[in-house]
């Protein structure tokens, strides 16, 4: 790990020290510029709200992964539903009835454990139309999206069999419409395209775990969600290139062990991705205690290589993507 601040007894090189102090100030300044902390992210014509900026360990005081796309007052796209996202979904004022797509990157608890709770909550909503859901295919011990839904909801074998109506559109529940993305795909595939919102999915390397990155295009803006990945896949850079907002995950510090590095990207790899894909704004999320301890150093090292706008996600942060006055001319939606 590169030390940004001098350790006790050390005297840093003056020029390097001054440069890194300036980078730290820049990071903090960008933080205050990018993230708009307010209760109503929904009021923006287009915005991304962080529902969960944490990881799988209960040591970061954050909800696990979840990202909500607001468009014209509607909560249209939910990417991931990790532990705690259920609570943040309500706090954000999101509506189950408004969801056009639920995109699950993979079946680790910190990305999918809130799903049954959100579905139960949805029973009380006004929703009548089916709910499209996208997720990865099976590999090793990890189920496909279809298997995952059946293991939760099957009328005979499901853990939450009382919600089985979600598989059939009965019992007062809307039908889930699953789209399973094959894990050996090398090119992105469109998984949703309606109402001016297009979402593509691409498998990304996350150890043995089948995982998907997503690219959403709406109202002339593009958002890319890197999900959990080790950053070694070349195709992801093509998916992410030129995004208005790119969300990457900083789960591990630079000196993480081999097992962790097979699952997650180290900060220098995040910086490499950001430099090569050049997003208008880079949001670093999926913080865990082990990466939060090095948060300032991670941010500074990324800024040093990437040079663009960087924000460090916190739960319920809001990132507007469309100026208020340009709502009409930039919108694809009639
Ligand atoms: Zn994760």
Coordinates of C-alpha atoms and ligand atoms in Angstrom, one line a residue, residues 54-56 64-65 80 105-106 108-111 206 227-228 249 251 264 286 288, ligand 1:
X54 CA -21.1 -1.2 1.6
X55 CA -19.9 -4.9 1.3
X56 CA -20.8 -8.2 2.8
X64 CA -24.7 -3.6 1.0
X65 CA -24.8 -3.0 -2.8
X80 CA -28.6 -5.1 -6.9
X105 CA -25.3 -8.7 -10.7
X106 CA -24.7 -12.0 -8.8
X108 CA -23.8 -13.1 -3.1
X109 CA -25.8 -12.0 -0.1
X110 CA -24.5 -8.4 -0.3
X111 CA -26.1 -8.2 -3.8
X206 CA -15.4 -12.4 -10.0
X227 CA -20.3 -4.8 -10.0
X228 CA -17.9 -7.1 -8.1
X249 CA -16.1 -1.3 -6.3
X251 CA -13.5 -3.9 -1.7
X264 CA -12.0 -8.0 -6.6
X286 CA -18.7 -1.2 -2.0
X288 CA -15.7 -2.5 3.6
Ligands
LIG1 ZN1 -20.0 -7.7 -3.1

